[in-house]
PDB file of C-alpha atoms in Angstrom:
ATOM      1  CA  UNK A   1     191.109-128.431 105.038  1.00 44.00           C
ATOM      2  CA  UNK A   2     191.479-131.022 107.472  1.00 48.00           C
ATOM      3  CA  UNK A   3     188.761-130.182 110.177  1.00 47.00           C
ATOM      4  CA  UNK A   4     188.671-130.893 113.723  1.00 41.00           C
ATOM      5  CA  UNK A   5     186.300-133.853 114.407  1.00 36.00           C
ATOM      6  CA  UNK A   6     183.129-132.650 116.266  1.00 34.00           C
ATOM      7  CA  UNK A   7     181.145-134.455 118.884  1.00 31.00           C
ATOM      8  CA  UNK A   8     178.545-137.099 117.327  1.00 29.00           C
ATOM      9  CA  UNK A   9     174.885-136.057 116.656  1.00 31.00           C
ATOM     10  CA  UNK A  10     172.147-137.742 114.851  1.00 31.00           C
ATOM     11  CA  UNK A  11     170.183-135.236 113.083  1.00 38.00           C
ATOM     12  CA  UNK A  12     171.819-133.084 110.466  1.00 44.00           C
ATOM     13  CA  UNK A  13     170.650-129.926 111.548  1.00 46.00           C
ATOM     14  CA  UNK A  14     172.336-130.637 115.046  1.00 46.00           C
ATOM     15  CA  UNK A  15     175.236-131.327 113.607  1.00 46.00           C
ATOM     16  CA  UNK A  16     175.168-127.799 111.514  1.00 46.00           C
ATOM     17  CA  UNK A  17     175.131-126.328 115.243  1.00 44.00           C
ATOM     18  CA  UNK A  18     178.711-127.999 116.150  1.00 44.00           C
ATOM     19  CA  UNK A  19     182.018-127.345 115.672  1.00 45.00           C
ATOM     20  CA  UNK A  20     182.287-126.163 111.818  1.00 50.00           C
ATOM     21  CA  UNK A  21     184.498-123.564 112.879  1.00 46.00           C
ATOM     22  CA  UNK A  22     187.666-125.407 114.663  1.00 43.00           C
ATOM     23  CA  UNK A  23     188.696-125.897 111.511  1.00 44.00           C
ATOM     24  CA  UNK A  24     191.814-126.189 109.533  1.00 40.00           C
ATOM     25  CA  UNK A  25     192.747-128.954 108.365  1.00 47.00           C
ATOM     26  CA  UNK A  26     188.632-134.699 109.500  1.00 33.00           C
ATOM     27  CA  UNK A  27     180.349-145.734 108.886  1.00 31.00           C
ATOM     28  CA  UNK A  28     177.721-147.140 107.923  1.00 32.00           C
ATOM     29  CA  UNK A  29     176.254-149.960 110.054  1.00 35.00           C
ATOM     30  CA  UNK A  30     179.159-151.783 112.143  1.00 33.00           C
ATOM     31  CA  UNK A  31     180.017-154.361 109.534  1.00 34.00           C
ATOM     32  CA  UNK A  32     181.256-151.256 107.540  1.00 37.00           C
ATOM     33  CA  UNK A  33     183.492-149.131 110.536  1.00 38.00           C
ATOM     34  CA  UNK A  34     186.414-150.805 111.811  1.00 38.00           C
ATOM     35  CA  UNK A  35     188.188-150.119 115.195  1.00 38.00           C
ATOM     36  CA  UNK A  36     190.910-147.218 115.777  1.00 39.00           C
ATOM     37  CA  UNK A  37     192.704-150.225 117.282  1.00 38.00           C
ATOM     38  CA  UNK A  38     193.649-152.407 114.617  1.00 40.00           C
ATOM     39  CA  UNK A  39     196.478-152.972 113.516  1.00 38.00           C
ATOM     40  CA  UNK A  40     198.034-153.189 109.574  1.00 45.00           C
ATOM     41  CA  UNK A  41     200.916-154.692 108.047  1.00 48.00           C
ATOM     42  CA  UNK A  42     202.349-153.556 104.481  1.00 54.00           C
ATOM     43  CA  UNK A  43     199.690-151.197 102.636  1.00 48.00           C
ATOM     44  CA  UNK A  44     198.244-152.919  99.857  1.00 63.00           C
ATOM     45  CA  UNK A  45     199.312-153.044  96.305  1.00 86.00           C
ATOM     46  CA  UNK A  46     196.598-152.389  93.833  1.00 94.00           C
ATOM     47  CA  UNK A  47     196.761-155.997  92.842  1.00 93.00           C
ATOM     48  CA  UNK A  48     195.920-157.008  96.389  1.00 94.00           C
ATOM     49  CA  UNK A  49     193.322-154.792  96.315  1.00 96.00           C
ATOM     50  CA  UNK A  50     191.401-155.570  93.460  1.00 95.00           C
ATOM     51  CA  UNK A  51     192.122-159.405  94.354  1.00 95.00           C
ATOM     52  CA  UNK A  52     190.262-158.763  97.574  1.00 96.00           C
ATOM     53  CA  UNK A  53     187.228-156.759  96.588  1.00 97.00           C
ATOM     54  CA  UNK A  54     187.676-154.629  99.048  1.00 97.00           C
ATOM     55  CA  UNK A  55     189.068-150.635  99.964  1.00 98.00           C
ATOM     56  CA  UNK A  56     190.007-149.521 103.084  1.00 98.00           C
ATOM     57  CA  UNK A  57     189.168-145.883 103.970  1.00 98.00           C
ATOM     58  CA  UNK A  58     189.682-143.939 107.259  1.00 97.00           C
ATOM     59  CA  UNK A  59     187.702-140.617 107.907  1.00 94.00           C
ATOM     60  CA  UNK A  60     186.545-139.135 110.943  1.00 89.00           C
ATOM     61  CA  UNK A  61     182.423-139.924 110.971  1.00 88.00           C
ATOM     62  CA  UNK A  62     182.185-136.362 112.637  1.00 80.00           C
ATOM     63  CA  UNK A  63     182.768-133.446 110.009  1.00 79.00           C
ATOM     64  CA  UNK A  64     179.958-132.135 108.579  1.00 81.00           C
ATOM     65  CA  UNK A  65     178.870-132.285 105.891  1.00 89.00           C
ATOM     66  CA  UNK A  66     181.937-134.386 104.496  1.00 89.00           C
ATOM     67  CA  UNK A  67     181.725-137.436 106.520  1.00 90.00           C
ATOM     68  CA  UNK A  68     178.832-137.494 109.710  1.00 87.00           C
ATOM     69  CA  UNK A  69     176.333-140.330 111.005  1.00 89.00           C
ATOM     70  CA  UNK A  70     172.726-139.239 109.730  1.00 89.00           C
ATOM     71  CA  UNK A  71     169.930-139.448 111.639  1.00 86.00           C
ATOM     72  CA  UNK A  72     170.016-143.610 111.312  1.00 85.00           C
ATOM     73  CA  UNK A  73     173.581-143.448 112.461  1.00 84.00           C
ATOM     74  CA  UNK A  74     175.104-144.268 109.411  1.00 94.00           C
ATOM     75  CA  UNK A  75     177.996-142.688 107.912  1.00 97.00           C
ATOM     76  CA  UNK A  76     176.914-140.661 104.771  1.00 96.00           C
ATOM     77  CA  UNK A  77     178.573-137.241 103.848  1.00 95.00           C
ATOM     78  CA  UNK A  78     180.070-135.557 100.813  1.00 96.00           C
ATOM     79  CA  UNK A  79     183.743-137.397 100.999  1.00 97.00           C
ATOM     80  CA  UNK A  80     182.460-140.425 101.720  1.00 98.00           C
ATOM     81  CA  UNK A  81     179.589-141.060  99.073  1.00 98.00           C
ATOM     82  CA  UNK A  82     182.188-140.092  96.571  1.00 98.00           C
ATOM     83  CA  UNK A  83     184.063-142.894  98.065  1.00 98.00           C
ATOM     84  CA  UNK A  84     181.862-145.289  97.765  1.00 98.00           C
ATOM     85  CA  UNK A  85     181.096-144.207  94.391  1.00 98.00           C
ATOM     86  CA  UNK A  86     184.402-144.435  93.282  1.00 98.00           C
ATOM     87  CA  UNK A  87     184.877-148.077  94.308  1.00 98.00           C
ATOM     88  CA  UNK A  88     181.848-149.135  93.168  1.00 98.00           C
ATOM     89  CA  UNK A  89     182.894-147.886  89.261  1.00 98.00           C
ATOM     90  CA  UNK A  90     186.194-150.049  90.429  1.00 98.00           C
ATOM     91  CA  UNK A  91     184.116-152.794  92.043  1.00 98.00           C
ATOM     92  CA  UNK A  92     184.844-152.625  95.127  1.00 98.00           C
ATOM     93  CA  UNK A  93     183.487-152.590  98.198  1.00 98.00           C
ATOM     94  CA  UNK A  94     184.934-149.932 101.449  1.00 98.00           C
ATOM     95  CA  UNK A  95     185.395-150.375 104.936  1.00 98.00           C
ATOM     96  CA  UNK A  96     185.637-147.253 106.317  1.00 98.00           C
ATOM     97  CA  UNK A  97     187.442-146.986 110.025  1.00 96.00           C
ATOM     98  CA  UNK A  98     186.898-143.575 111.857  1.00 95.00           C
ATOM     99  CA  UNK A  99     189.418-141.980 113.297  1.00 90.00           C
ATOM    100  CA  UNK A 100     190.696-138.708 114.464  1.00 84.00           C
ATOM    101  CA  UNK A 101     192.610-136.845 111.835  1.00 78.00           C
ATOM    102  CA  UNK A 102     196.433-137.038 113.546  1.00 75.00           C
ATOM    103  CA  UNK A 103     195.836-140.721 113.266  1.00 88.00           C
ATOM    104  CA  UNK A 104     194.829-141.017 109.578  1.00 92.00           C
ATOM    105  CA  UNK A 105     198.468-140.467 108.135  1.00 91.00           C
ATOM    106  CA  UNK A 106     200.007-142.653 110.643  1.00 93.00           C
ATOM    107  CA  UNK A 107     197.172-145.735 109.779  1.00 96.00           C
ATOM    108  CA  UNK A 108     198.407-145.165 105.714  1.00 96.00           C
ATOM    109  CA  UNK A 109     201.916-145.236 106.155  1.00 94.00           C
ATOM    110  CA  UNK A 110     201.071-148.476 108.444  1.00 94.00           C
ATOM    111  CA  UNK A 111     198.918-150.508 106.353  1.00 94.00           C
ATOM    112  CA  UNK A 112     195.924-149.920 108.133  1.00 96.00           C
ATOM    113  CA  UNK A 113     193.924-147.967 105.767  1.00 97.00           C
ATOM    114  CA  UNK A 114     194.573-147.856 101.965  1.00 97.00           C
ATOM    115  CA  UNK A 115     193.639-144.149 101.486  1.00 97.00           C
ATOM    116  CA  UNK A 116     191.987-141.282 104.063  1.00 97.00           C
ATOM    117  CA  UNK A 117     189.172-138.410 102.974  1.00 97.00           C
ATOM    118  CA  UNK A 118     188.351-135.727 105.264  1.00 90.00           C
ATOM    119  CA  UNK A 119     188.845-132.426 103.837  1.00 87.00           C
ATOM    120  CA  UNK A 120     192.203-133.082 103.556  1.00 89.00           C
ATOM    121  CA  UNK A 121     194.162-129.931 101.800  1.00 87.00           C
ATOM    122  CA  UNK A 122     196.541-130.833  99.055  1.00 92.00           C
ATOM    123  CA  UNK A 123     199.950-129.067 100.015  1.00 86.00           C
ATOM    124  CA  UNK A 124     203.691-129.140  99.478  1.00 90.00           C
ATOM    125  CA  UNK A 125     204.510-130.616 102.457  1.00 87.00           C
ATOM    126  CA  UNK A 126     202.184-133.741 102.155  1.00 90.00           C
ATOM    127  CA  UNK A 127     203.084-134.057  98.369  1.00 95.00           C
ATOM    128  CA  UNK A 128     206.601-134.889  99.432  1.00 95.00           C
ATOM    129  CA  UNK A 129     204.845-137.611 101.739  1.00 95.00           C
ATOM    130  CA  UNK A 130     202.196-138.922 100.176  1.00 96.00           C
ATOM    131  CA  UNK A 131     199.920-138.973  96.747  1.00 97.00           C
ATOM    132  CA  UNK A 132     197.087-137.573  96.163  1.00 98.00           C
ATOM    133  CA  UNK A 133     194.340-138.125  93.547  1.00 98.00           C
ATOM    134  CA  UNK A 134     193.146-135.312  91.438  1.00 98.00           C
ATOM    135  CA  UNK A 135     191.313-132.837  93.613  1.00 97.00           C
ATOM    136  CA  UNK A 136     187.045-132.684  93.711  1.00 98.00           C
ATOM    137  CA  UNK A 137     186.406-129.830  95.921  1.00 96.00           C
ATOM    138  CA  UNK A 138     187.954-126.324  95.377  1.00 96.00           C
ATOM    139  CA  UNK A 139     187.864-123.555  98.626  1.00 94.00           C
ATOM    140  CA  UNK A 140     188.931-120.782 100.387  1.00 95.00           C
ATOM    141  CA  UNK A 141     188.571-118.966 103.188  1.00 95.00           C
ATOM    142  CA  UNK A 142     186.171-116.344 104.527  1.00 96.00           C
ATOM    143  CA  UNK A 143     185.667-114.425 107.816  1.00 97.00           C
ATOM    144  CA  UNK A 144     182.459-114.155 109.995  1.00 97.00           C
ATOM    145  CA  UNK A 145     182.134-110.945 111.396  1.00 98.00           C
ATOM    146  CA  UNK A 146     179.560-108.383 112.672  1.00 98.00           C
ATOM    147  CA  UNK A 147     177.615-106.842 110.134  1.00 97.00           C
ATOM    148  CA  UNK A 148     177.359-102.907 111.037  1.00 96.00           C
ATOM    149  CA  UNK A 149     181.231-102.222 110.440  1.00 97.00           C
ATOM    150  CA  UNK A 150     182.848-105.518 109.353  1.00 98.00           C
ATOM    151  CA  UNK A 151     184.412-105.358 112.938  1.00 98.00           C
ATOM    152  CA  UNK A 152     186.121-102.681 111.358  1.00 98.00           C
ATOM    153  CA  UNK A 153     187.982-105.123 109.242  1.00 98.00           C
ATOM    154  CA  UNK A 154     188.654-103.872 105.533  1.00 96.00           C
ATOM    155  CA  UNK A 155     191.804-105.914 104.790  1.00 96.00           C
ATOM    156  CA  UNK A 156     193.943-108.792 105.841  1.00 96.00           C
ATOM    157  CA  UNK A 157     196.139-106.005 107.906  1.00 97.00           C
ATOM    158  CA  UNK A 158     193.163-104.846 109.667  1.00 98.00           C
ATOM    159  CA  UNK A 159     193.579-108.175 111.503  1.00 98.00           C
ATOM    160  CA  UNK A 160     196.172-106.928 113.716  1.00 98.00           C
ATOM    161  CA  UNK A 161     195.234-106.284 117.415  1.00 98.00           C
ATOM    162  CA  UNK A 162     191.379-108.059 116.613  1.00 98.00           C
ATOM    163  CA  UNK A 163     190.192-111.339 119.022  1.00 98.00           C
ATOM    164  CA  UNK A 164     190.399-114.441 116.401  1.00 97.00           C
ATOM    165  CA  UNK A 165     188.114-117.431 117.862  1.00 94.00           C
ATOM    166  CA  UNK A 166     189.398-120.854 117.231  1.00 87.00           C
ATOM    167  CA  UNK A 167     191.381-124.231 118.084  1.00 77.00           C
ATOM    168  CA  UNK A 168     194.813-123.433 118.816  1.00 77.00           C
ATOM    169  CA  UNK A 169     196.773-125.552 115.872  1.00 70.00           C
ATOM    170  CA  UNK A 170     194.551-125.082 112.945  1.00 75.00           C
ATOM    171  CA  UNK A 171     195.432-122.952 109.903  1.00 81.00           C
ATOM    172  CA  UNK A 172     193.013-120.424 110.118  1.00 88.00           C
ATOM    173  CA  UNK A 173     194.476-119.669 113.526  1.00 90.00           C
ATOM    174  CA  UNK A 174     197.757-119.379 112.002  1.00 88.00           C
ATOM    175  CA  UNK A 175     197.071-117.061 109.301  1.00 93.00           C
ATOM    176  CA  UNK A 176     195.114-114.752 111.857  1.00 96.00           C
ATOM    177  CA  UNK A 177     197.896-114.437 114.165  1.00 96.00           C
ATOM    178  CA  UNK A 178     200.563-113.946 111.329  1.00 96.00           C
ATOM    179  CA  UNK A 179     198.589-110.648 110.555  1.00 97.00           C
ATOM    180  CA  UNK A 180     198.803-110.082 114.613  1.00 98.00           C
ATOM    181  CA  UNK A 181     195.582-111.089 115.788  1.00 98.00           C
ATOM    182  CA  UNK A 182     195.103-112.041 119.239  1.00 97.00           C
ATOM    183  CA  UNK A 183     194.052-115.750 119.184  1.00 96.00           C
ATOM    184  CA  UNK A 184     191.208-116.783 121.506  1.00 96.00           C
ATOM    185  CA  UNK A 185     191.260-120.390 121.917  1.00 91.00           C
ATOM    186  CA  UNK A 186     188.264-122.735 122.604  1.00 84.00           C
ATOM    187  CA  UNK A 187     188.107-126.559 122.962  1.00 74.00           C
ATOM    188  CA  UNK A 188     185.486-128.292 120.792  1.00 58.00           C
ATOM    189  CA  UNK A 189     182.873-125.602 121.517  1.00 69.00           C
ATOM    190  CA  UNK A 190     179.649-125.539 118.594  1.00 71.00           C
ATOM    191  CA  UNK A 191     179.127-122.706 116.675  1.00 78.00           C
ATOM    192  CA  UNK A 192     176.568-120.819 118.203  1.00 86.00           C
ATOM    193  CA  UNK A 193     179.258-120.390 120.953  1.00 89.00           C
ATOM    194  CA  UNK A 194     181.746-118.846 117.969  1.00 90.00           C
ATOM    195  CA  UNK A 195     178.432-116.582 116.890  1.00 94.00           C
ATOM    196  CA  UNK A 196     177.253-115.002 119.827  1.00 96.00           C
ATOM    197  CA  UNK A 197     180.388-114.313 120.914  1.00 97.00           C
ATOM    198  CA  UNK A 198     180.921-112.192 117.842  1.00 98.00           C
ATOM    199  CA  UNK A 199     177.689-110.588 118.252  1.00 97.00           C
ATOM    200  CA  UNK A 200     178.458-109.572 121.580  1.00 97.00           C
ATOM    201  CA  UNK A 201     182.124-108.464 120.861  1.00 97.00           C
ATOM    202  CA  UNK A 202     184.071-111.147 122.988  1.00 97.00           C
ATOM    203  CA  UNK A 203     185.036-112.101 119.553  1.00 98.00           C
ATOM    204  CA  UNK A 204     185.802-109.840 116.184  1.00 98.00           C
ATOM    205  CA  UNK A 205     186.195-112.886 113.693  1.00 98.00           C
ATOM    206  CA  UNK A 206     186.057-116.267 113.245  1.00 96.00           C
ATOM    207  CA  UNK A 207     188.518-117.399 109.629  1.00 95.00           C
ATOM    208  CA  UNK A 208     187.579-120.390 107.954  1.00 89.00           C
ATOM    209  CA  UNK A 209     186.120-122.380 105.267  1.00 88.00           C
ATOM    210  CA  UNK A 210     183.528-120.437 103.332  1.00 93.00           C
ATOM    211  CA  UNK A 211     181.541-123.315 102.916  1.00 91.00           C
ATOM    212  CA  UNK A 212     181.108-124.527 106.078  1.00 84.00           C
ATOM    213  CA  UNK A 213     180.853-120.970 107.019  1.00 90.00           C
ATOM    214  CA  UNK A 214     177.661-120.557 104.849  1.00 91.00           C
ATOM    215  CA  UNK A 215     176.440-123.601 106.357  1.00 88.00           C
ATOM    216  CA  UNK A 216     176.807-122.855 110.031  1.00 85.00           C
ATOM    217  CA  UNK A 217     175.048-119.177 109.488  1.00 91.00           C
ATOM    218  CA  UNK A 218     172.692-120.447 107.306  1.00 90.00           C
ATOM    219  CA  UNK A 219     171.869-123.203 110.647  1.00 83.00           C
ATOM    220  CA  UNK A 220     172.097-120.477 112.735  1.00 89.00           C
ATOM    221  CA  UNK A 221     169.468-116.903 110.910  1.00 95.00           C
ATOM    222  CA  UNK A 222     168.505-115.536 114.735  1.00 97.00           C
ATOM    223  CA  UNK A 223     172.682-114.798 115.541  1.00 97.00           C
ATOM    224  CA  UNK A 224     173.145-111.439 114.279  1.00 97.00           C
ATOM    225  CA  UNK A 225     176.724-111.756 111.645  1.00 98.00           C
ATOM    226  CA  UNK A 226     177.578-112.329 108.473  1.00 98.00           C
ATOM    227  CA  UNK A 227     180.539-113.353 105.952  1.00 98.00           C
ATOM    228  CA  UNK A 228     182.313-110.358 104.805  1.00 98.00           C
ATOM    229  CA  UNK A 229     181.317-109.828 101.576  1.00 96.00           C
ATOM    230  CA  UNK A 230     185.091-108.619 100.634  1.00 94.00           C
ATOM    231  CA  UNK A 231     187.807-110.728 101.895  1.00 96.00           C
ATOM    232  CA  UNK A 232     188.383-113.889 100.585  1.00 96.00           C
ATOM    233  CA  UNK A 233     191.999-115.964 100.875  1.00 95.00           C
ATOM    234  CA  UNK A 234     193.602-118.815 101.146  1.00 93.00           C
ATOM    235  CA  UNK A 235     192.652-121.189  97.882  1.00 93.00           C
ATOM    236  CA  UNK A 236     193.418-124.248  98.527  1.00 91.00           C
ATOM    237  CA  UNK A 237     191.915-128.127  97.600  1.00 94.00           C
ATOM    238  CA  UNK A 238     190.988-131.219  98.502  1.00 94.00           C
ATOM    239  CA  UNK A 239     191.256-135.103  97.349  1.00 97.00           C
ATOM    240  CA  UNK A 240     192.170-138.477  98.495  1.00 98.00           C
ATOM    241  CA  UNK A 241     195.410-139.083 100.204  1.00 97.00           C
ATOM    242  CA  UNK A 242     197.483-142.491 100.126  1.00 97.00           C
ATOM    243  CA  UNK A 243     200.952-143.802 100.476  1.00 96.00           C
ATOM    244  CA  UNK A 244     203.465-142.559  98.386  1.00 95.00           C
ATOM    245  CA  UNK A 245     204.332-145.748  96.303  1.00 94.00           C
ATOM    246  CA  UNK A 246     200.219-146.194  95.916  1.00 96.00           C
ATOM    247  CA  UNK A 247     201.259-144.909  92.157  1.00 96.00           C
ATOM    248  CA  UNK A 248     198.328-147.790  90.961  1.00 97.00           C
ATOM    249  CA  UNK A 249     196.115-147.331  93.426  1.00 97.00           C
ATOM    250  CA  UNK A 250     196.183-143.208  92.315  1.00 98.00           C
ATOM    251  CA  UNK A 251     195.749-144.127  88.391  1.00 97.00           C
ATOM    252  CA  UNK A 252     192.613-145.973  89.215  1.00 98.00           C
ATOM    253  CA  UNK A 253     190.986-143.577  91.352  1.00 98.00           C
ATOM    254  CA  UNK A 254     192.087-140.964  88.929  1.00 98.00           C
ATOM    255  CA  UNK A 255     190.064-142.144  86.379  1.00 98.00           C
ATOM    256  CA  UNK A 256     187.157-142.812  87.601  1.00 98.00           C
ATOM    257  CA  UNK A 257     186.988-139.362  89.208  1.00 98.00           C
ATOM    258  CA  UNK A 258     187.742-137.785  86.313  1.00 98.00           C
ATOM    259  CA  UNK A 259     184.473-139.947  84.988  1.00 98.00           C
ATOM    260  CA  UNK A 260     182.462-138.826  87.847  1.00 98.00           C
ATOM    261  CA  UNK A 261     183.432-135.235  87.466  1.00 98.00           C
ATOM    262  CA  UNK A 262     182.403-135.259  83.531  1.00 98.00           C
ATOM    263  CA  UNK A 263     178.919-136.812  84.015  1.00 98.00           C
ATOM    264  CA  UNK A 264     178.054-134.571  86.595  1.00 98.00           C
ATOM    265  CA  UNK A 265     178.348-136.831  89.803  1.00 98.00           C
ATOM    266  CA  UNK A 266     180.115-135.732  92.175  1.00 98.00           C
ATOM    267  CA  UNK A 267     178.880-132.036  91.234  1.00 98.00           C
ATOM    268  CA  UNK A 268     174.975-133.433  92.367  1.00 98.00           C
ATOM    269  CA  UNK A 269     176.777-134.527  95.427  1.00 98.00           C
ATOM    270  CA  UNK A 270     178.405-131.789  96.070  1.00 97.00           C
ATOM    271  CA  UNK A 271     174.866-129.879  96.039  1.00 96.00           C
ATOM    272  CA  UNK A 272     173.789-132.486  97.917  1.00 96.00           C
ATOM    273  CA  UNK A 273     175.866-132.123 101.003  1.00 95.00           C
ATOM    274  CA  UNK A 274     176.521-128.338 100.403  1.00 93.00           C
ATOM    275  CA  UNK A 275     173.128-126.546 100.177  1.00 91.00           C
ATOM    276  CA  UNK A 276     173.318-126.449  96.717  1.00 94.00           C
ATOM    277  CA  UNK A 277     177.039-124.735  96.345  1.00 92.00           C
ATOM    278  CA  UNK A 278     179.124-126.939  93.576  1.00 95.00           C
ATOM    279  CA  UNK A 279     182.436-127.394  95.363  1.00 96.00           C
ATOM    280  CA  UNK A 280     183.309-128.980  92.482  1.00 96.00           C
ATOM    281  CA  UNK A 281     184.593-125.957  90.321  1.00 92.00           C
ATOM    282  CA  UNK A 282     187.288-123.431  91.276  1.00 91.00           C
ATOM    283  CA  UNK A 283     185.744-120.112  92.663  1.00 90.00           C
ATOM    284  CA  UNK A 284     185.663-117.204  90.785  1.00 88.00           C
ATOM    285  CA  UNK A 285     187.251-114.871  93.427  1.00 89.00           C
ATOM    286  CA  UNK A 286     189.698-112.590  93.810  1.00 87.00           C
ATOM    287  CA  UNK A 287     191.780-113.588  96.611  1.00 91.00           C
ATOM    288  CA  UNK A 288     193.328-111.278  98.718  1.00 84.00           C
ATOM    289  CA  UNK A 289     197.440-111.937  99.206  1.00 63.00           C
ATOM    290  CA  UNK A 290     198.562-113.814 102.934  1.00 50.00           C
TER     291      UNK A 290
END
């Protein structure tokens, strides 16, 4: 899912506290992070890649735990260490350029970036645009909600007429409203804000990632909610996205992702970045239908 960007903090449990939950979908030192301002001409061909050592990568810097400055300000995160490993099996080097999300398709179909990662979701409409590589992180979605009734949510239906917290264009929000809740919107507020305001009934749910959703109320014990235990929906994956004709580019990430998945790689990432949750492997859940 391709998350909001949240403001920039330098410890990782600060940034647990942010904006997780605007959801739906997202540098190292400054010889690594270019500018949102440059400017590309045609994207590269594989050949001009590998001629020039280099990959170019755009990602936000502010999701949690995919891509985020650490407490040395350097960009680090689940995405982008299995970026770098990736090109390093390829040797290569990556220049990553942050960016808000809205630009990152625009900067591939320019030239300015060869590729994006930031909890981008693989989906029908982007497949006709762009390719991706083979997904590395499987999810779904989850709801947080107060723990004495649910907030008297038993199903999907049981939506209708409850106060959904979220930003206004993200997935989650759709799927809420499509079951008619009433969507409360909030501007780039951190997720104690989303909490308490379900624990004192200004809010009934919050929909999104169950990851990040374990990592936010794990962050966050003294707020009194919880993940409902029965509703899960909304499968859905993430890779690396590039320009459509990148068909060489895509073989070559391919396989070395496919390497890094069989020796176990990106699955000690994953447990890395995601309290020790494999996002690796599909989830064994029964979804319920949207």
């Amino acid at each position: 899912m391709e998350n909001e960007t949240m403001p920039f903090f330098k410890t990782a449990a600060a940034v647990l506290t942010t904006g997780l939950l605007l959801t739906a979908c997202g540098n190292g030192d400054g010889n690594e992070t270019a500018s949102d301002n440059d400017t590309g001409g045609e994207p590269s061909s594989w050949d001009e890649i590998e001629e020039s050592g280099v990959l170019t990568v755009a990602t936000s810097g502010t999701l949690y735990p995919t891509s985020f400055h650490d407490e040395d300000e350097g960009l680090t995160g689940f995405e982008v260490e299995v970026t770098r490993e990736a090109a390093e099996r390829l040797g290569l080097e990556v220049e990553f350029t942050e960016m808000g999300f809205d630009g990152m398709l625009t900067s591939i179909n320019s030239g300015q970036v060869d590729l994006a990662v930031n909890d981008i979701d693989i989906n029908e409409d982007r497949e006709e645009r762009f390719l991706f590589t083979d997904p590395y992180k499987f999810s779904y979605g989850a709801m947080i909600v107060r723990p004495d009734d649910f907030s008297g949510i038993e199903t999907l239906e049981d939506l209708e007429g409850k106060k959904h917290g979220g930003a206004a264009t993200t997935i989650y929000m759709q799927i809420a409203e499509s079951y008619g809740a009433e969507g409360v919107t909030y501007e780039n507020v951190t997720n104690d804000t989303y909490l308490r305001d379900i624990e004192n009934g200004r809010l009934d749910v919050v929909m999104n990632d169950f990851y990040l959703q374990s990592l936010a109320i794990e962050a966050l014990p003294e707020i009194d909610v919880v993940i409902h235990p029965d509703l899960f929906y909304h499968p859905n994956n993430q890779a690396m996205i590039m320009k459509e004709d990148s068909h060489e580019l895509q073989e070559q990430l391919n396989r070395v992702i496919a390497e890094m998945m069989e020796d176990g790689t990106i699955t000690a990432l994953s447990e890395q970045f995601f309290g020790g949750q494999d996002v690796s492997q599909e989830p064994d859940v029964d979804f319920d239908d949207e």
